[in-house]
Amino acid sequence: MASGEPRLLAVSDLHVAYPENRKLVEELVRPTHPGDWLIVAGDVGELFADIEWTLSLLARRFDTVIWVPGNHELWTPKEDPVQLRGDQRYRRLVELCRELGVHTPEDEFPVWRGAGGPAAIAPLFLLYDYTFRTDPADDKAAALAKAHAAGVVCSDEFLLHPNPYPSRDAWCRSRLTITARRLDAHDPSVPLVLVNHWPLVRDPTFVLRYPEFALWCGTERTADWHRRYRTVAAVYGHLHIPRTTHYDGVRFEEVSIGYPRERKMYGGLPRGPLRQILPAEENP
């Protein structure tokens, strides 16, 4: 049954390989109005079949779905029949989304014209380049060595292959160039909702339980993008610390569901699994 007016909603880090998360998606990730849009900011799952199941379900429920990849979608687990790596895996996921009618970072920015709009939804795929370092004097090698010594190493180092790029940070640099070119060409009279799996600014990583993990959380090269481009809100996930913050007057929404053990530890999802992006909530 329809309720109120259409909303632009967001969620990330569904991790549907966990039965509790799959059940949550089946039961709770639903629109309240037939005109609702949904942003899915990455980390749906690791297996291609799980990603397909989830995005297919959401595409049937919501008027419009916008997806960006997280690091988990880009993994190539040995148990996945789809053994594509790196950019080839990403391109196959884009093909899947187009088959389902889901918007991707390779498509034109859809424009939300409901309450709080108009606003163009800009799905970004940027990766990270190891510049979020605990000691700014370190280079990449030194920072990684310290992370290894601390026992904090992201599984990307083993499962996220950068092919055909020589490294994940080289792939990141390519994506930054491609994406900045698209954003530069956007009509500034229409504000943007920037959507990226990794936070565009480093500040959200300062509350990480393990500071070394910030290496795999973004790039310093996007630190001014929310000011450089006319941005009404920035949506991200990855950190599994759902909250609303503001930087330079711009609202940032971390919208992850995260792992079941985390929800139990932190008291669940008091704001529910879906975050309202537009119209902006008066008292989030």
CSV table of C-alpha atoms in Angstrom, one decimal:
chain,number,residue,atom,x,y,z
A,1,MET,CA,0.0,0.0,0.0
A,2,ALA,CA,1.3,3.4,-0.9
A,3,SER,CA,2.3,5.7,1.9
A,4,GLY,CA,3.0,9.5,1.6
A,5,GLU,CA,5.1,10.6,-1.4
A,6,PRO,CA,7.8,8.8,-3.4
A,7,ARG,CA,11.2,8.8,-1.8
A,8,LEU,CA,14.8,8.3,-2.9
A,9,LEU,CA,16.1,5.6,-0.5
A,10,ALA,CA,19.6,4.0,-0.1
A,11,VAL,CA,21.2,0.9,1.3
A,12,SER,CA,24.5,-0.9,1.0
A,13,ASP,CA,26.5,-3.8,2.3
A,14,LEU,CA,23.6,-6.3,2.1
A,15,HIS,CA,26.0,-9.3,2.2
A,16,VAL,CA,23.3,-11.7,1.3
A,17,ALA,CA,25.5,-14.7,1.7
A,18,TYR,CA,24.5,-14.5,5.4
A,19,PRO,CA,21.1,-16.2,5.8
A,20,GLU,CA,20.0,-13.5,8.3
A,21,ASN,CA,20.8,-10.8,5.7
A,22,ARG,CA,19.1,-12.6,2.9
A,23,LYS,CA,15.9,-12.9,5.0
A,24,LEU,CA,16.2,-9.2,6.0
A,25,VAL,CA,16.4,-8.2,2.3
A,26,GLU,CA,13.4,-10.5,1.4
A,27,GLU,CA,11.3,-9.1,4.2
A,28,LEU,CA,12.3,-5.5,4.9
A,29,VAL,CA,13.9,-3.9,1.8
A,30,ARG,CA,10.7,-2.8,0.3
A,31,PRO,CA,9.2,0.4,-1.0
A,32,THR,CA,6.4,2.2,0.8
A,33,HIS,CA,5.3,3.9,-2.4
A,34,PRO,CA,5.3,2.6,-6.0
A,35,GLY,CA,7.4,5.6,-7.1
A,36,ASP,CA,10.2,4.9,-4.6
A,37,TRP,CA,13.8,4.7,-6.0
A,38,LEU,CA,16.6,2.7,-4.4
A,39,ILE,CA,20.3,3.3,-4.4
A,40,VAL,CA,22.4,0.2,-3.7
A,41,ALA,CA,25.8,1.3,-2.8
A,42,GLY,CA,27.8,-1.9,-3.2
A,43,ASP,CA,28.6,-5.1,-1.4
A,44,VAL,CA,25.5,-7.0,-2.3
A,45,GLY,CA,27.5,-10.2,-2.2
A,46,GLU,CA,30.4,-12.2,-3.5
A,47,LEU,CA,28.9,-14.8,-5.8
A,48,PHE,CA,27.5,-13.7,-9.1
A,49,ALA,CA,24.3,-15.7,-8.5
A,50,ASP,CA,23.7,-14.0,-5.2
A,51,ILE,CA,24.2,-10.6,-6.8
A,52,GLU,CA,21.8,-11.5,-9.6
A,53,TRP,CA,19.2,-12.7,-7.2
A,54,THR,CA,19.3,-9.6,-5.1
A,55,LEU,CA,19.3,-7.0,-7.8
A,56,SER,CA,16.6,-8.9,-9.7
A,57,LEU,CA,14.4,-8.9,-6.6
A,58,LEU,CA,15.0,-5.2,-5.9
A,59,ALA,CA,14.4,-4.2,-9.6
A,60,ARG,CA,11.0,-5.8,-9.4
A,61,ARG,CA,10.1,-4.0,-6.2
A,62,PHE,CA,11.3,-0.4,-6.8
A,63,ASP,CA,10.5,2.0,-9.5
A,64,THR,CA,14.2,2.7,-10.2
A,65,VAL,CA,17.3,1.0,-8.9
A,66,ILE,CA,20.9,2.5,-9.0
A,67,TRP,CA,23.8,0.3,-8.2
A,68,VAL,CA,27.5,0.8,-7.7
A,69,PRO,CA,30.0,-2.0,-7.1
A,70,GLY,CA,31.7,-2.6,-3.8
A,71,ASN,CA,34.8,-4.6,-3.2
A,72,HIS,CA,32.9,-7.8,-2.5
A,73,GLU,CA,31.2,-7.8,-5.9
A,74,LEU,CA,34.6,-7.5,-7.5
A,75,TRP,CA,36.1,-10.5,-5.7
A,76,THR,CA,36.6,-13.7,-7.6
A,77,PRO,CA,36.0,-16.5,-5.1
A,78,LYS,CA,37.2,-19.9,-6.1
A,79,GLU,CA,33.7,-21.4,-5.5
A,80,ASP,CA,32.0,-18.9,-7.9
A,81,PRO,CA,31.3,-20.5,-11.4
A,82,VAL,CA,31.9,-17.0,-12.8
A,83,GLN,CA,35.6,-16.8,-12.7
A,84,LEU,CA,36.1,-13.4,-14.4
A,85,ARG,CA,38.6,-11.1,-12.8
A,86,GLY,CA,39.1,-7.4,-12.4
A,87,ASP,CA,37.6,-5.1,-15.1
A,88,GLN,CA,36.1,-8.1,-17.0
A,89,ARG,CA,34.1,-9.0,-13.9
A,90,TYR,CA,33.0,-5.5,-13.4
A,91,ARG,CA,31.8,-5.3,-17.1
A,92,ARG,CA,29.9,-8.5,-16.7
A,93,LEU,CA,28.1,-7.1,-13.7
A,94,VAL,CA,27.2,-4.0,-15.7
A,95,GLU,CA,25.8,-6.2,-18.4
A,96,LEU,CA,23.7,-8.0,-15.7
A,97,CYS,CA,22.4,-4.7,-14.4
A,98,ARG,CA,21.4,-3.6,-17.9
A,99,GLU,CA,19.5,-6.8,-18.4
A,100,LEU,CA,17.6,-6.1,-15.2
A,101,GLY,CA,17.1,-2.4,-15.9
A,102,VAL,CA,19.4,-1.3,-13.1
A,103,HIS,CA,21.4,1.9,-13.5
A,104,THR,CA,25.2,1.6,-13.2
A,105,PRO,CA,28.3,3.9,-13.2
A,106,GLU,CA,28.5,3.3,-17.0
A,107,ASP,CA,25.1,4.8,-17.7
A,108,GLU,CA,23.6,8.3,-17.9
A,109,PHE,CA,22.8,9.9,-14.5
A,110,PRO,CA,19.1,9.3,-13.8
A,111,VAL,CA,17.4,12.5,-12.5
A,112,TRP,CA,15.2,12.3,-9.4
A,113,ARG,CA,12.2,14.7,-9.9
A,114,GLY,CA,10.3,13.9,-6.7
A,115,ALA,CA,10.3,15.8,-3.4
A,116,GLY,CA,13.8,17.3,-2.8
A,117,GLY,CA,14.6,17.3,-6.5
A,118,PRO,CA,15.5,17.7,-9.2
A,119,ALA,CA,18.8,15.9,-8.5
A,120,ALA,CA,20.9,13.8,-10.7
A,121,ILE,CA,22.0,10.5,-9.1
A,122,ALA,CA,25.7,10.0,-10.0
A,123,PRO,CA,26.7,6.3,-9.4
A,124,LEU,CA,30.5,6.3,-9.1
A,125,PHE,CA,33.1,3.4,-9.2
A,126,LEU,CA,36.4,4.7,-7.9
A,127,LEU,CA,38.1,2.0,-5.7
A,128,TYR,CA,41.0,3.1,-3.5
A,129,ASP,CA,44.7,3.9,-3.8
A,130,TYR,CA,46.2,3.3,-0.3
A,131,THR,CA,46.5,7.0,0.4
A,132,PHE,CA,44.4,6.8,3.7
A,133,ARG,CA,47.5,6.1,5.7
A,134,THR,CA,47.9,6.2,9.5
A,135,ASP,CA,51.2,8.0,9.1
A,136,PRO,CA,51.3,10.5,6.2
A,137,ALA,CA,55.1,10.1,6.0
A,138,ASP,CA,54.7,6.5,4.9
A,139,ASP,CA,54.6,5.4,1.3
A,140,LYS,CA,52.3,2.6,0.1
A,141,ALA,CA,54.8,-0.1,0.8
A,142,ALA,CA,55.5,1.1,4.4
A,143,ALA,CA,51.8,1.6,5.1
A,144,LEU,CA,51.0,-2.0,3.9
A,145,ALA,CA,53.9,-3.4,5.9
A,146,LYS,CA,52.5,-1.7,9.1
A,147,ALA,CA,49.0,-3.1,8.4
A,148,HIS,CA,50.4,-6.6,7.9
A,149,ALA,CA,52.3,-6.3,11.1
A,150,ALA,CA,49.2,-5.2,12.9
A,151,GLY,CA,47.3,-8.2,11.5
A,152,VAL,CA,44.9,-5.9,9.6
A,153,VAL,CA,44.8,-7.0,5.9
A,154,CYS,CA,41.7,-6.6,3.7
A,155,SER,CA,40.7,-9.8,1.8
A,156,ASP,CA,40.9,-7.6,-1.4
A,157,GLU,CA,44.6,-8.4,-1.4
A,158,PHE,CA,43.8,-12.0,-2.3
A,159,LEU,CA,40.4,-11.9,-4.0
A,160,LEU,CA,40.1,-8.5,-5.8
A,161,HIS,CA,42.2,-8.8,-8.9
A,162,PRO,CA,43.0,-5.6,-10.8
A,163,ASN,CA,43.3,-7.2,-14.3
A,164,PRO,CA,44.3,-5.8,-16.8
A,165,TYR,CA,45.8,-3.0,-14.6
A,166,PRO,CA,49.0,-3.7,-12.8
A,167,SER,CA,47.5,-2.9,-9.4
A,168,ARG,CA,44.3,-1.8,-7.6
A,169,ASP,CA,45.6,1.7,-7.2
A,170,ALA,CA,46.4,1.9,-10.9
A,171,TRP,CA,42.8,0.8,-11.6
A,172,CYS,CA,41.7,3.5,-9.2
A,173,ARG,CA,43.6,6.2,-11.0
A,174,SER,CA,41.9,5.2,-14.3
A,175,ARG,CA,38.5,5.3,-12.7
A,176,LEU,CA,39.2,8.7,-11.2
A,177,THR,CA,40.1,10.1,-14.6
A,178,ILE,CA,37.0,8.6,-16.3
A,179,THR,CA,34.7,9.7,-13.6
A,180,ALA,CA,36.0,13.2,-13.2
A,181,ARG,CA,35.5,13.7,-16.9
A,182,ARG,CA,31.9,12.7,-16.7
A,183,LEU,CA,31.2,14.9,-13.6
A,184,ASP,CA,33.0,17.9,-15.3
A,185,ALA,CA,30.6,17.5,-18.2
A,186,HIS,CA,27.5,17.5,-16.0
A,187,ASP,CA,25.1,20.5,-16.0
A,188,PRO,CA,25.8,22.3,-12.7
A,189,SER,CA,22.3,23.7,-12.6
A,190,VAL,CA,21.1,20.2,-11.6
A,191,PRO,CA,22.6,19.2,-8.2
A,192,LEU,CA,24.1,15.8,-7.6
A,193,VAL,CA,23.7,12.9,-5.3
A,194,LEU,CA,27.1,11.3,-5.4
A,195,VAL,CA,27.1,7.6,-4.8
A,196,ASN,CA,30.3,5.5,-4.2
A,197,HIS,CA,30.9,2.4,-2.2
A,198,TRP,CA,33.9,3.9,-0.5
A,199,PRO,CA,33.7,7.3,1.3
A,200,LEU,CA,34.8,10.3,-0.8
A,201,VAL,CA,36.4,11.9,2.2
A,202,ARG,CA,38.7,10.4,4.8
A,203,ASP,CA,37.0,11.7,7.9
A,204,PRO,CA,34.6,8.8,8.3
A,205,THR,CA,37.5,6.4,8.7
A,206,PHE,CA,38.8,8.2,11.8
A,207,VAL,CA,36.3,6.1,13.9
A,208,LEU,CA,37.4,2.7,12.6
A,209,ARG,CA,38.2,0.2,15.3
A,210,TYR,CA,41.3,-0.8,13.4
A,211,PRO,CA,42.8,2.4,11.8
A,212,GLU,CA,45.0,0.5,9.4
A,213,PHE,CA,42.0,-0.7,7.5
A,214,ALA,CA,41.5,2.9,6.2
A,215,LEU,CA,44.1,1.9,3.5
A,216,TRP,CA,41.3,0.0,1.7
A,217,CYS,CA,38.7,2.7,2.2
A,218,GLY,CA,39.2,5.4,-0.5
A,219,THR,CA,41.5,8.0,-2.0
A,220,GLU,CA,42.6,11.4,-1.0
A,221,ARG,CA,42.0,12.5,-4.6
A,222,THR,CA,38.2,12.8,-4.0
A,223,ALA,CA,38.5,14.9,-0.8
A,224,ASP,CA,37.1,18.0,-2.5
A,225,TRP,CA,34.6,16.4,-4.9
A,226,HIS,CA,31.6,17.3,-2.7
A,227,ARG,CA,32.7,21.0,-3.0
A,228,ARG,CA,34.0,20.8,-6.6
A,229,TYR,CA,30.7,19.5,-7.8
A,230,ARG,CA,27.3,20.9,-6.7
A,231,THR,CA,26.3,18.1,-4.3
A,232,VAL,CA,23.1,17.8,-2.3
A,233,ALA,CA,24.2,14.5,-0.6
A,234,ALA,CA,26.9,11.9,-0.8
A,235,VAL,CA,26.0,8.2,-0.2
A,236,TYR,CA,28.5,5.5,0.7
A,237,GLY,CA,28.9,2.2,2.6
A,238,HIS,CA,31.9,-0.1,3.2
A,239,LEU,CA,32.7,0.9,6.8
A,240,HIS,CA,29.6,-0.8,8.3
A,241,ILE,CA,29.1,2.3,10.5
A,242,PRO,CA,25.7,3.6,9.4
A,243,ARG,CA,25.3,7.3,10.3
A,244,THR,CA,24.7,10.8,9.0
A,245,THR,CA,27.5,13.3,9.0
A,246,HIS,CA,28.2,16.7,7.4
A,247,TYR,CA,31.4,18.0,5.8
A,248,ASP,CA,31.6,21.5,4.4
A,249,GLY,CA,27.8,21.7,4.7
A,250,VAL,CA,27.2,18.6,2.6
A,251,ARG,CA,25.3,15.7,4.0
A,252,PHE,CA,27.1,12.3,3.9
A,253,GLU,CA,25.0,9.1,4.5
A,254,GLU,CA,26.7,5.8,5.4
A,255,VAL,CA,23.9,3.3,4.6
A,256,SER,CA,25.3,-0.1,5.3
A,257,ILE,CA,23.4,-3.1,6.8
A,258,GLY,CA,26.7,-4.9,7.6
A,259,TYR,CA,27.2,-8.3,9.1
A,260,PRO,CA,24.7,-10.0,11.5
A,261,ARG,CA,27.3,-10.0,14.3
A,262,GLU,CA,27.8,-6.3,14.0
A,263,ARG,CA,24.1,-5.5,14.2
A,264,LYS,CA,23.9,-7.6,17.4
A,265,MET,CA,26.9,-5.9,18.9
A,266,TYR,CA,25.6,-2.4,18.1
A,267,GLY,CA,21.9,-2.9,18.8
A,268,GLY,CA,20.5,-3.5,15.3
A,269,LEU,CA,19.4,-0.9,12.8
A,270,PRO,CA,17.4,1.6,14.8
A,271,ARG,CA,16.7,3.7,11.6
A,272,GLY,CA,15.7,0.6,9.6
A,273,PRO,CA,17.5,-1.0,6.7
A,274,LEU,CA,16.7,1.9,4.3
A,275,ARG,CA,17.9,5.4,4.5
A,276,GLN,CA,15.9,8.3,3.1
A,277,ILE,CA,18.1,10.5,0.9
A,278,LEU,CA,15.5,12.8,-0.7
A,279,PRO,CA,13.6,14.6,0.4
A,280,ALA,CA,16.0,15.2,3.3
A,281,GLU,CA,14.7,14.2,6.7
A,282,GLU,CA,14.3,17.1,9.1
A,283,ASN,CA,15.4,15.1,12.2
A,284,PRO,CA,17.4,12.1,11.1
